[in-house]
Amino acid sequence: MTDLSSPEQVAAVVVAAGRGERLGAPDKVLAPLAGRPMLAWSLRALEHAQTVGSVVIVAAPHTQETIKRLVTGEGFAKVAAIVAGGERRQDSVAAGLAALPEGIAIVAIHDAARPLTGADLFDRCVQAAAETGAAIAAIPVADTLKRVTERVITGTVDRAGLWAAQTPQAFRLEVLRRAIAAFPGETVTDEARLCEAAGVAVAIVPASLANLKVTHPEDIAVADALLRAREEGQSPGVTRTNGRGRRMARRKPLTPLDGRGVGVRANPAIVRTGIRYDAHRFAPGRRLILGGVEILYDQGLIGHSDADVLLHAIADALLGAAALGDIGQHFPPSDERFRDADSRDLLREAVRLIREAGWEPANIDATVIAEAPRIAPHVALMRERIAVCLGIGPAMVGVKATTNEGMGAIGRGEGIAALATVTLVAVSPA
Ligand code: CTP
Ligand code: MG
């Protein structure tokens, strides 16, 4: 039996080279979920899986550079190789197996499309494969199953003994290689199928419905909500307790005035508005930061700071509403202190200045104008990040995006522009 105290004998192959056709997104595995690209969640779980020593990522050629940056940026130390995938899922698995480091005895195959897999499930599958030769995550089927022809039921399938297969699927490497060699032509949707056909017993490792595969558009919202709930240490529908079994008050829903400075009273009779347009050019080799969020893309915006065009527009609209000039005046580009500065610091400073002058933000509305990448999936996180900088609730921050319909420089994809308007109300001491 493989010595599981030596993770250098255990590798995971994460297949991420699909076309995402049912989701309608060729970059499915990079779709943002709870603020991170989908693939990052599996890689993070694998970093924490005690039995796994190395990881091979199989990616579509057009995503490889981005994935490389993700791995470096997040410091996923176990990633040993990123290789190109194949036409079918099993071809991608074969490419991953070919890139395994020397000395691997057990391999866990995992779909990047399952971002909710936890480190413990990887460990349980590897452990079971070490003991039995082949073991996969699966759940008993809960729904009543119907056989259907042309949308009419032709029969009910007895679900007793039926399980839905998931990943990870872990195997002793020689067992998997033997099973693959036995059925070279066959198209299959998982590796367990090959083992079954080769007469290898495959053990089941009971998993959870939450270990879902993101396949259709509606799965995104479910996976996102589950990941967010898990990150908050809370399962949806489960009452939060304070650790001593006491129920904790549910978080109050945000009201439009949440986050207002304590001890100040707004005088809505005195209102100011501010507006700003800003634009930055693209250049290769730069990170793309928008609204305080890093978006994985093959180029970024040029600027003295991190070139976050959206935060610049908002900061200037705030300063403009209070007639305090613009960020160029307060943070001159000639000042080396602001080279590659995090624009959230600039925004926080702009907010400090307007508050000092007796103003409080009542709302912000901003628009990003970009042909690519798609901004919509990042909007929720941008609103949160902007709201945090301003010390207000996200309900007071509007962010949306549009293209320029192919017209002009922005339409040709030469850069990104942003527009922001803000409303300020005068405050008086309580
Ligand atoms: N996969 C792969 N290479 C392929 C096909 C699929 O690496 N040629 C990977 C996918 O990236 C995904 C996993 O296998 O992580 C499961 O596949 P699926 O959920 O079907 O994803 P896609 O094939 O991308 O989606 P679709 O079938 O809708 O095109
Ligand atoms: Mg597929």
CSV table of C-alpha atoms and ligand atoms in Angstrom, one decimal:
chain,number,residue,atom,x,y,z
A,1,MET,CA,0.0,0.0,0.0
A,2,THR,CA,1.2,3.5,-0.7
A,3,ASP,CA,2.6,5.3,2.3
A,4,LEU,CA,0.2,8.2,2.7
A,5,SER,CA,2.5,9.9,5.0
A,6,SER,CA,4.5,10.7,1.8
A,7,PRO,CA,2.4,13.1,-0.2
A,8,GLU,CA,5.1,13.2,-2.9
A,9,GLN,CA,3.7,9.9,-4.1
A,10,VAL,CA,0.2,11.5,-4.5
A,11,ALA,CA,-0.8,13.9,-7.2
A,12,ALA,CA,-4.0,15.5,-8.4
A,13,VAL,CA,-4.9,16.2,-12.0
A,14,VAL,CA,-7.3,19.1,-12.3
A,15,VAL,CA,-9.0,19.1,-15.7
A,16,ALA,CA,-10.0,22.6,-16.8
A,17,ALA,CA,-9.8,22.4,-20.6
A,18,GLY,CA,-13.5,22.2,-21.4
A,19,ARG,CA,-15.4,24.5,-23.7
A,20,GLY,CA,-18.1,25.5,-21.2
A,21,GLU,CA,-20.7,25.1,-23.9
A,22,ARG,CA,-23.7,24.6,-21.7
A,23,LEU,CA,-22.8,27.6,-19.6
A,24,GLY,CA,-22.1,29.6,-22.7
A,25,ALA,CA,-18.6,30.6,-21.4
A,26,PRO,CA,-15.4,29.3,-23.0
A,27,ASP,CA,-13.6,30.5,-19.9
A,28,LYS,CA,-16.0,28.7,-17.5
A,29,VAL,CA,-13.3,27.6,-15.2
A,30,LEU,CA,-12.3,31.2,-14.7
A,31,ALA,CA,-15.8,32.5,-14.0
A,32,PRO,CA,-15.7,34.5,-10.8
A,33,LEU,CA,-17.4,32.8,-7.8
A,34,ALA,CA,-17.4,34.5,-4.4
A,35,GLY,CA,-14.7,36.9,-5.6
A,36,ARG,CA,-12.3,34.3,-7.0
A,37,PRO,CA,-12.0,32.4,-10.3
A,38,MET,CA,-13.7,29.0,-10.2
A,39,LEU,CA,-10.5,27.1,-10.6
A,40,ALA,CA,-8.9,28.9,-7.6
A,41,TRP,CA,-11.3,27.2,-5.2
A,42,SER,CA,-10.2,23.7,-6.2
A,43,LEU,CA,-6.5,24.7,-6.1
A,44,ARG,CA,-6.9,26.2,-2.7
A,45,ALA,CA,-8.6,23.0,-1.4
A,46,LEU,CA,-5.7,21.0,-2.8
A,47,GLU,CA,-3.2,23.2,-1.1
A,48,HIS,CA,-4.8,22.2,2.2
A,49,ALA,CA,-5.3,18.5,1.3
A,50,GLN,CA,-2.7,16.7,3.5
A,51,THR,CA,-2.4,13.6,1.3
A,52,VAL,CA,-1.7,15.5,-2.0
A,53,GLY,CA,1.8,16.6,-2.8
A,54,SER,CA,1.6,17.9,-6.3
A,55,VAL,CA,-1.0,19.2,-8.8
A,56,VAL,CA,-1.1,19.2,-12.6
A,57,ILE,CA,-3.6,21.6,-14.2
A,58,VAL,CA,-4.9,20.8,-17.7
A,59,ALA,CA,-6.1,24.0,-19.4
A,60,ALA,CA,-7.3,25.2,-22.7
A,61,PRO,CA,-4.4,27.0,-24.6
A,62,HIS,CA,-6.2,30.4,-24.4
A,63,THR,CA,-6.4,30.3,-20.6
A,64,GLN,CA,-3.0,29.0,-19.8
A,65,GLU,CA,-1.3,32.4,-19.4
A,66,THR,CA,-4.1,33.6,-17.1
A,67,ILE,CA,-4.0,30.4,-15.1
A,68,LYS,CA,-0.2,30.8,-14.7
A,69,ARG,CA,-0.7,34.2,-13.3
A,70,LEU,CA,-3.4,33.0,-11.0
A,71,VAL,CA,-1.1,30.2,-9.6
A,72,THR,CA,1.8,32.6,-9.1
A,73,GLY,CA,-0.5,35.4,-7.7
A,74,GLU,CA,-2.2,33.2,-5.2
A,75,GLY,CA,1.0,31.2,-4.3
A,76,PHE,CA,-0.4,27.7,-5.1
A,77,ALA,CA,2.9,26.0,-4.3
A,78,LYS,CA,1.8,22.4,-5.2
A,79,VAL,CA,1.2,23.2,-8.9
A,80,ALA,CA,3.9,21.2,-10.7
A,81,ALA,CA,2.7,21.8,-14.3
A,82,ILE,CA,0.1,23.5,-16.5
A,83,VAL,CA,-0.5,21.6,-19.7
A,84,ALA,CA,-2.8,21.8,-22.7
A,85,GLY,CA,-6.0,19.7,-22.8
A,86,GLY,CA,-7.6,17.6,-25.5
A,87,GLU,CA,-10.8,17.3,-27.4
A,88,ARG,CA,-12.7,15.1,-24.9
A,89,ARG,CA,-12.5,15.2,-21.1
A,90,GLN,CA,-10.6,11.9,-21.1
A,91,ASP,CA,-8.0,13.3,-23.6
A,92,SER,CA,-7.4,16.1,-21.1
A,93,VAL,CA,-7.1,13.6,-18.3
A,94,ALA,CA,-4.5,11.7,-20.4
A,95,ALA,CA,-2.5,14.9,-21.0
A,96,GLY,CA,-2.5,15.5,-17.2
A,97,LEU,CA,-1.3,11.9,-16.5
A,98,ALA,CA,1.5,12.3,-19.0
A,99,ALA,CA,2.7,15.4,-17.1
A,100,LEU,CA,2.8,13.8,-13.7
A,101,PRO,CA,6.0,14.2,-11.7
A,102,GLU,CA,8.2,11.1,-11.2
A,103,GLY,CA,7.3,8.6,-8.5
A,104,ILE,CA,3.6,9.1,-8.3
A,105,ALA,CA,1.7,6.1,-7.0
A,106,ILE,CA,-1.8,7.6,-6.5
A,107,VAL,CA,-3.6,10.2,-8.6
A,108,ALA,CA,-6.8,12.0,-7.9
A,109,ILE,CA,-8.7,13.3,-11.0
A,110,HIS,CA,-10.7,16.4,-10.4
A,111,ASP,CA,-13.0,18.6,-12.4
A,112,ALA,CA,-12.2,22.3,-12.1
A,113,ALA,CA,-16.0,22.7,-12.6
A,114,ARG,CA,-16.5,21.5,-9.0
A,115,PRO,CA,-15.3,24.5,-7.0
A,116,LEU,CA,-16.9,23.4,-3.7
A,117,THR,CA,-14.8,20.2,-3.2
A,118,GLY,CA,-13.1,20.5,0.2
A,119,ALA,CA,-9.6,19.3,1.2
A,120,ASP,CA,-11.1,16.6,3.3
A,121,LEU,CA,-12.9,15.0,0.4
A,122,PHE,CA,-9.6,14.9,-1.6
A,123,ASP,CA,-8.0,13.2,1.4
A,124,ARG,CA,-10.8,10.7,1.9
A,125,CYS,CA,-10.7,9.7,-1.8
A,126,VAL,CA,-6.9,9.3,-1.8
A,127,GLN,CA,-7.0,7.3,1.4
A,128,ALA,CA,-9.7,5.0,0.0
A,129,ALA,CA,-7.8,4.5,-3.3
A,130,ALA,CA,-4.7,3.6,-1.3
A,131,GLU,CA,-6.7,0.9,0.4
A,132,THR,CA,-8.8,-0.4,-2.5
A,133,GLY,CA,-7.1,0.7,-5.7
A,134,ALA,CA,-9.9,3.0,-7.0
A,135,ALA,CA,-12.4,5.3,-5.1
A,136,ILE,CA,-14.7,8.1,-6.2
A,137,ALA,CA,-16.8,10.8,-4.5
A,138,ALA,CA,-20.5,10.1,-5.1
A,139,ILE,CA,-23.9,10.8,-3.6
A,140,PRO,CA,-27.0,8.6,-3.4
A,141,VAL,CA,-29.7,9.7,-5.9
A,142,ALA,CA,-32.4,11.5,-4.0
A,143,ASP,CA,-34.9,12.4,-6.8
A,144,THR,CA,-37.4,10.0,-8.3
A,145,LEU,CA,-36.0,9.0,-11.7
A,146,LYS,CA,-38.1,8.9,-14.8
A,147,ARG,CA,-37.3,7.5,-18.2
A,148,VAL,CA,-38.6,10.0,-20.8
A,149,THR,CA,-39.2,9.8,-24.5
A,150,GLU,CA,-40.2,13.0,-26.3
A,151,ARG,CA,-41.1,14.7,-23.0
A,152,VAL,CA,-43.4,11.9,-22.0
A,153,ILE,CA,-42.6,9.5,-19.2
A,154,THR,CA,-42.2,5.9,-20.3
A,155,GLY,CA,-41.2,4.5,-16.9
A,156,THR,CA,-39.9,5.0,-13.4
A,157,VAL,CA,-36.4,3.8,-12.6
A,158,ASP,CA,-35.9,2.2,-9.3
A,159,ARG,CA,-33.4,4.5,-7.6
A,160,ALA,CA,-32.4,1.9,-4.9
A,161,GLY,CA,-28.7,1.5,-5.2
A,162,LEU,CA,-28.2,4.4,-7.6
A,163,TRP,CA,-25.5,6.9,-6.9
A,164,ALA,CA,-24.5,10.1,-8.8
A,165,ALA,CA,-20.7,10.1,-9.5
A,166,GLN,CA,-18.7,13.2,-8.8
A,167,THR,CA,-15.0,14.1,-8.6
A,168,PRO,CA,-12.4,13.6,-7.1
A,169,GLN,CA,-11.9,10.2,-8.5
A,170,ALA,CA,-8.7,8.6,-7.0
A,171,PHE,CA,-6.8,5.6,-8.3
A,172,ARG,CA,-3.6,3.8,-7.9
A,173,LEU,CA,-1.8,5.0,-11.0
A,174,GLU,CA,-1.0,1.5,-12.3
A,175,VAL,CA,-4.7,0.6,-12.0
A,176,LEU,CA,-5.9,3.6,-13.9
A,177,ARG,CA,-3.3,3.2,-16.6
A,178,ARG,CA,-4.3,-0.4,-17.0
A,179,ALA,CA,-8.0,0.6,-17.3
A,180,ILE,CA,-7.2,3.3,-19.9
A,181,ALA,CA,-5.1,0.9,-21.9
A,182,ALA,CA,-7.9,-1.7,-22.0
A,183,PHE,CA,-10.4,0.6,-23.7
A,184,PRO,CA,-8.5,3.0,-25.9
A,185,GLY,CA,-11.3,4.1,-28.2
A,186,GLU,CA,-14.2,4.4,-25.8
A,187,THR,CA,-15.7,7.8,-25.0
A,188,VAL,CA,-16.5,8.1,-21.3
A,189,THR,CA,-17.5,10.9,-18.9
A,190,ASP,CA,-15.4,9.7,-15.9
A,191,GLU,CA,-12.5,7.4,-15.1
A,192,ALA,CA,-14.5,5.1,-12.9
A,193,ARG,CA,-16.3,3.9,-16.1
A,194,LEU,CA,-13.0,2.6,-17.5
A,195,CYS,CA,-12.2,0.8,-14.3
A,196,GLU,CA,-15.7,-0.8,-14.3
A,197,ALA,CA,-15.2,-1.9,-17.9
A,198,ALA,CA,-11.8,-3.4,-17.0
A,199,GLY,CA,-13.3,-5.3,-14.1
A,200,VAL,CA,-11.7,-3.2,-11.4
A,201,ALA,CA,-13.8,-2.7,-8.3
A,202,VAL,CA,-14.4,1.0,-7.6
A,203,ALA,CA,-15.2,2.1,-4.0
A,204,ILE,CA,-17.7,4.9,-3.2
A,205,VAL,CA,-16.7,7.8,-0.9
A,206,PRO,CA,-19.9,9.4,0.3
A,207,ALA,CA,-19.8,13.1,-0.6
A,208,SER,CA,-22.3,15.9,-0.5
A,209,LEU,CA,-24.9,17.5,-2.8
A,210,ALA,CA,-23.0,20.7,-2.2
A,211,ASN,CA,-20.1,19.3,-4.2
A,212,LEU,CA,-21.9,20.3,-7.3
A,213,LYS,CA,-20.6,20.7,-10.8
A,214,VAL,CA,-21.1,24.1,-12.4
A,215,THR,CA,-22.6,23.1,-15.8
A,216,HIS,CA,-25.6,25.4,-16.6
A,217,PRO,CA,-25.9,29.2,-16.0
A,218,GLU,CA,-28.2,28.7,-13.0
A,219,ASP,CA,-25.5,26.7,-11.2
A,220,ILE,CA,-23.3,29.9,-11.0
A,221,ALA,CA,-25.6,31.6,-8.5
A,222,VAL,CA,-25.9,28.4,-6.4
A,223,ALA,CA,-22.2,27.8,-6.3
A,224,ASP,CA,-21.5,31.4,-5.5
A,225,ALA,CA,-24.0,31.5,-2.6
A,226,LEU,CA,-22.6,28.2,-1.2
A,227,LEU,CA,-19.0,29.4,-1.4
A,228,ARG,CA,-19.9,32.7,0.2
A,229,ALA,CA,-21.8,31.0,3.0
A,230,ARG,CA,-18.9,28.6,3.6
A,231,GLU,CA,-16.5,31.5,3.7
A,232,GLU,CA,-18.5,33.1,6.4
A,233,GLY,CA,-18.4,29.9,8.3
A,234,GLN,CA,-22.1,29.4,7.9
A,235,SER,CA,-24.3,27.0,5.9
A,236,PRO,CA,-27.4,28.5,4.2
A,237,GLY,CA,-30.5,27.9,6.2
A,238,VAL,CA,-28.4,27.1,9.4
A,239,THR,CA,-28.9,29.5,12.3
A,240,ARG,CA,-25.7,31.1,13.3
A,241,THR,CA,-24.6,30.5,16.9
A,242,ASN,CA,-22.0,32.3,18.9
A,243,GLY,CA,-20.2,29.0,19.7
A,244,ARG,CA,-22.0,28.6,23.0
A,245,GLY,CA,-25.1,27.4,21.3
A,246,ARG,CA,-26.8,30.9,21.5
A,247,ARG,CA,-28.6,32.1,18.5
A,248,MET,CA,-27.0,35.2,17.0
A,249,ALA,CA,-29.1,38.0,15.7
A,250,ARG,CA,-29.4,37.8,11.9
A,251,ARG,CA,-27.5,40.4,10.2
A,252,LYS,CA,-29.7,43.5,9.7
A,253,PRO,CA,-30.6,44.1,6.1
A,254,LEU,CA,-28.7,47.1,4.7
A,255,THR,CA,-30.6,50.3,4.6
A,256,PRO,CA,-29.7,53.1,2.2
A,257,LEU,CA,-28.1,55.1,5.0
A,258,ASP,CA,-26.1,52.3,6.5
A,259,GLY,CA,-22.5,53.3,7.2
A,260,ARG,CA,-23.2,56.9,7.9
A,261,GLY,CA,-20.6,58.5,10.2
A,262,VAL,CA,-21.6,58.3,13.8
A,263,GLY,CA,-22.4,61.5,15.5
A,264,VAL,CA,-23.3,63.4,12.4
A,265,ARG,CA,-26.7,64.5,11.1
A,266,ALA,CA,-27.2,65.0,7.4
A,267,ASN,CA,-28.9,68.1,6.2
A,268,PRO,CA,-30.6,66.9,3.0
A,269,ALA,CA,-31.5,70.4,2.2
A,270,ILE,CA,-27.9,71.1,1.2
A,271,VAL,CA,-27.0,68.7,-1.6
A,272,ARG,CA,-24.1,68.7,-4.1
A,273,THR,CA,-23.5,66.6,-7.1
A,274,GLY,CA,-20.2,65.7,-8.8
A,275,ILE,CA,-19.3,64.1,-12.1
A,276,ARG,CA,-16.2,62.7,-13.7
A,277,TYR,CA,-15.0,60.9,-16.8
A,278,ASP,CA,-11.7,59.0,-16.9
A,279,ALA,CA,-10.0,56.7,-19.4
A,280,HIS,CA,-6.9,54.6,-19.4
A,281,ARG,CA,-5.1,52.8,-22.2
A,282,PHE,CA,-4.5,49.0,-22.3
A,283,ALA,CA,-1.0,47.5,-22.3
A,284,PRO,CA,0.2,43.9,-22.2
A,285,GLY,CA,1.9,42.7,-19.0
A,286,ARG,CA,-0.1,44.9,-16.6
A,287,ARG,CA,-2.7,43.6,-14.1
A,288,LEU,CA,-6.2,44.7,-14.7
A,289,ILE,CA,-7.7,46.3,-11.6
A,290,LEU,CA,-11.2,47.8,-11.8
A,291,GLY,CA,-13.3,48.9,-8.9
A,292,GLY,CA,-10.7,47.6,-6.5
A,293,VAL,CA,-11.0,44.1,-8.0
A,294,GLU,CA,-8.3,42.3,-10.0
A,295,ILE,CA,-9.8,40.8,-13.2
A,296,LEU,CA,-7.9,38.1,-14.9
A,297,TYR,CA,-7.3,39.3,-18.4
A,298,ASP,CA,-4.4,39.3,-20.9
A,299,GLN,CA,-3.7,43.0,-20.5
A,300,GLY,CA,-4.1,45.7,-18.0
A,301,LEU,CA,-4.5,49.5,-17.9
A,302,ILE,CA,-1.5,51.9,-18.0
A,303,GLY,CA,-1.2,54.5,-15.3
A,304,HIS,CA,1.1,55.9,-12.6
A,305,SER,CA,-0.9,54.1,-9.9
A,306,ASP,CA,-2.6,50.8,-10.4
A,307,ALA,CA,-4.7,52.6,-13.1
A,308,ASP,CA,-8.0,51.7,-11.6
A,309,VAL,CA,-10.0,53.9,-13.9
A,310,LEU,CA,-13.3,53.3,-12.1
A,311,LEU,CA,-12.0,54.3,-8.6
A,312,HIS,CA,-10.3,57.4,-10.2
A,313,ALA,CA,-13.6,58.5,-11.7
A,314,ILE,CA,-15.4,58.0,-8.4
A,315,ALA,CA,-12.6,59.8,-6.3
A,316,ASP,CA,-12.7,62.8,-8.7
A,317,ALA,CA,-16.5,63.0,-8.7
A,318,LEU,CA,-16.4,63.1,-4.9
A,319,LEU,CA,-13.7,65.8,-4.8
A,320,GLY,CA,-15.5,67.7,-7.6
A,321,ALA,CA,-18.8,67.7,-5.8
A,322,ALA,CA,-17.1,69.3,-2.8
A,323,ALA,CA,-15.2,71.7,-5.1
A,324,LEU,CA,-11.9,70.2,-3.9
A,325,GLY,CA,-10.2,69.8,-7.3
A,326,ASP,CA,-9.2,66.3,-8.4
A,327,ILE,CA,-6.8,63.5,-7.5
A,328,GLY,CA,-4.1,64.8,-9.9
A,329,GLN,CA,-3.8,67.8,-7.5
A,330,HIS,CA,-3.8,65.8,-4.3
A,331,PHE,CA,-1.7,62.9,-5.6
A,332,PRO,CA,0.5,64.3,-8.4
A,333,PRO,CA,1.8,61.7,-10.9
A,334,SER,CA,5.2,63.2,-10.5
A,335,ASP,CA,5.3,62.0,-6.9
A,336,GLU,CA,7.1,58.6,-6.7
A,337,ARG,CA,5.1,57.7,-3.6
A,338,PHE,CA,2.1,57.0,-5.7
A,339,ARG,CA,3.8,54.8,-8.3
A,340,ASP,CA,1.7,51.6,-8.6
A,341,ALA,CA,-0.4,52.9,-5.6
A,342,ASP,CA,-3.5,51.0,-4.7
A,343,SER,CA,-6.3,53.3,-5.9
A,344,ARG,CA,-8.4,52.3,-2.9
A,345,ASP,CA,-6.0,54.4,-0.8
A,346,LEU,CA,-6.5,57.4,-3.1
A,347,LEU,CA,-10.3,56.9,-2.8
A,348,ARG,CA,-10.1,56.7,1.0
A,349,GLU,CA,-8.1,59.9,1.0
A,350,ALA,CA,-10.6,61.6,-1.2
A,351,VAL,CA,-13.4,60.6,1.1
A,352,ARG,CA,-11.4,61.8,4.1
A,353,LEU,CA,-11.1,65.2,2.4
A,354,ILE,CA,-14.8,65.6,1.6
A,355,ARG,CA,-15.7,64.5,5.2
A,356,GLU,CA,-13.3,67.0,6.6
A,357,ALA,CA,-15.0,69.7,4.5
A,358,GLY,CA,-18.4,68.8,6.0
A,359,TRP,CA,-19.9,66.5,3.4
A,360,GLU,CA,-21.2,62.9,3.5
A,361,PRO,CA,-21.7,60.7,0.4
A,362,ALA,CA,-25.4,60.0,-0.2
A,363,ASN,CA,-24.9,57.9,-3.3
A,364,ILE,CA,-22.6,57.0,-6.1
A,365,ASP,CA,-23.5,55.9,-9.6
A,366,ALA,CA,-20.8,54.7,-12.0
A,367,THR,CA,-20.5,53.2,-15.4
A,368,VAL,CA,-17.6,51.3,-16.9
A,369,ILE,CA,-17.3,51.5,-20.7
A,370,ALA,CA,-15.3,48.5,-22.1
A,371,GLU,CA,-15.6,46.2,-25.1
A,372,ALA,CA,-13.9,43.5,-23.1
A,373,PRO,CA,-13.5,41.8,-20.6
A,374,ARG,CA,-17.0,41.2,-19.4
A,375,ILE,CA,-17.5,43.4,-16.3
A,376,ALA,CA,-21.0,42.2,-15.0
A,377,PRO,CA,-19.7,39.1,-13.1
A,378,HIS,CA,-17.4,41.4,-11.0
A,379,VAL,CA,-19.9,44.2,-10.2
A,380,ALA,CA,-21.1,42.8,-6.9
A,381,LEU,CA,-17.6,42.6,-5.5
A,382,MET,CA,-16.7,46.1,-6.9
A,383,ARG,CA,-19.7,47.6,-5.2
A,384,GLU,CA,-18.6,46.0,-1.9
A,385,ARG,CA,-15.0,47.1,-2.2
A,386,ILE,CA,-16.0,50.7,-3.1
A,387,ALA,CA,-18.6,50.8,-0.3
A,388,VAL,CA,-15.9,49.7,2.2
A,389,CYS,CA,-13.6,52.5,1.1
A,390,LEU,CA,-16.3,55.0,1.6
A,391,GLY,CA,-17.6,53.6,4.8
A,392,ILE,CA,-21.1,53.4,3.4
A,393,GLY,CA,-23.4,50.5,2.5
A,394,PRO,CA,-23.2,48.8,-0.9
A,395,ALA,CA,-26.9,49.8,-1.5
A,396,MET,CA,-25.5,53.3,-1.9
A,397,VAL,CA,-23.1,52.4,-4.7
A,398,GLY,CA,-24.3,51.7,-8.2
A,399,VAL,CA,-21.9,50.1,-10.7
A,400,LYS,CA,-22.8,49.0,-14.2
A,401,ALA,CA,-21.1,48.4,-17.5
A,402,THR,CA,-21.6,49.0,-21.2
A,403,THR,CA,-19.7,48.6,-24.4
A,404,ASN,CA,-19.1,51.5,-26.8
A,405,GLU,CA,-20.8,49.5,-29.6
A,406,GLY,CA,-17.4,49.3,-31.4
A,407,MET,CA,-17.2,53.0,-31.9
A,408,GLY,CA,-14.0,55.0,-31.4
A,409,ALA,CA,-10.9,54.1,-29.4
A,410,ILE,CA,-12.8,52.4,-26.6
A,411,GLY,CA,-14.9,50.6,-29.2
A,412,ARG,CA,-11.7,49.3,-30.7
A,413,GLY,CA,-10.7,47.9,-27.3
A,414,GLU,CA,-7.7,50.3,-26.9
A,415,GLY,CA,-8.6,51.0,-23.3
A,416,ILE,CA,-11.4,51.3,-20.7
A,417,ALA,CA,-13.3,54.4,-19.7
A,418,ALA,CA,-15.4,55.1,-16.6
A,419,LEU,CA,-18.0,57.7,-15.6
A,420,ALA,CA,-19.1,58.5,-12.1
A,421,THR,CA,-21.6,60.8,-10.5
A,422,VAL,CA,-22.0,61.3,-6.8
A,423,THR,CA,-24.3,63.1,-4.5
A,424,LEU,CA,-23.1,64.7,-1.3
A,425,VAL,CA,-25.2,66.0,1.6
A,426,ALA,CA,-24.0,68.5,4.1
A,427,VAL,CA,-23.6,67.3,7.6
A,428,SER,CA,-23.8,69.2,10.9
A,429,PRO,CA,-22.5,68.0,14.2
A,430,ALA,CA,-25.1,66.1,16.3
B,1,CTP,N1,-12.8,19.2,-19.5
B,1,CTP,C1,-11.5,19.2,-20.0
B,1,CTP,N2,-11.3,18.9,-21.3
B,1,CTP,C2,-12.3,18.6,-22.2
B,1,CTP,C3,-13.7,18.7,-21.7
B,1,CTP,C4,-13.9,18.9,-20.3
B,1,CTP,O1,-10.6,19.4,-19.3
B,1,CTP,N3,-12.1,18.4,-23.4
B,1,CTP,C5,-13.0,19.5,-18.1
B,1,CTP,C6,-13.9,20.8,-17.9
B,1,CTP,O2,-13.0,21.9,-17.9
B,1,CTP,C7,-14.5,20.6,-16.5
B,1,CTP,C8,-14.6,19.1,-16.4
B,1,CTP,O3,-13.8,18.5,-17.5
B,1,CTP,O4,-13.7,21.1,-15.5
B,1,CTP,C9,-16.0,18.6,-16.5
B,1,CTP,O5,-16.6,18.9,-17.8
B,1,CTP,P1,-17.9,19.8,-18.0
B,1,CTP,O6,-18.5,20.1,-16.7
B,1,CTP,O7,-18.7,19.1,-19.1
B,1,CTP,O8,-17.3,21.1,-18.6
B,1,CTP,P2,-17.2,21.6,-20.1
B,1,CTP,O9,-16.8,20.5,-20.9
B,1,CTP,O10,-16.3,22.8,-20.1
B,1,CTP,O11,-18.7,22.1,-20.4
B,1,CTP,P3,-19.7,21.7,-21.6
B,1,CTP,O12,-19.7,20.2,-21.6
B,1,CTP,O13,-21.0,22.4,-21.3
B,1,CTP,O14,-19.0,22.3,-22.8
B,2,MG,MG,-18.2,18.7,-21.2
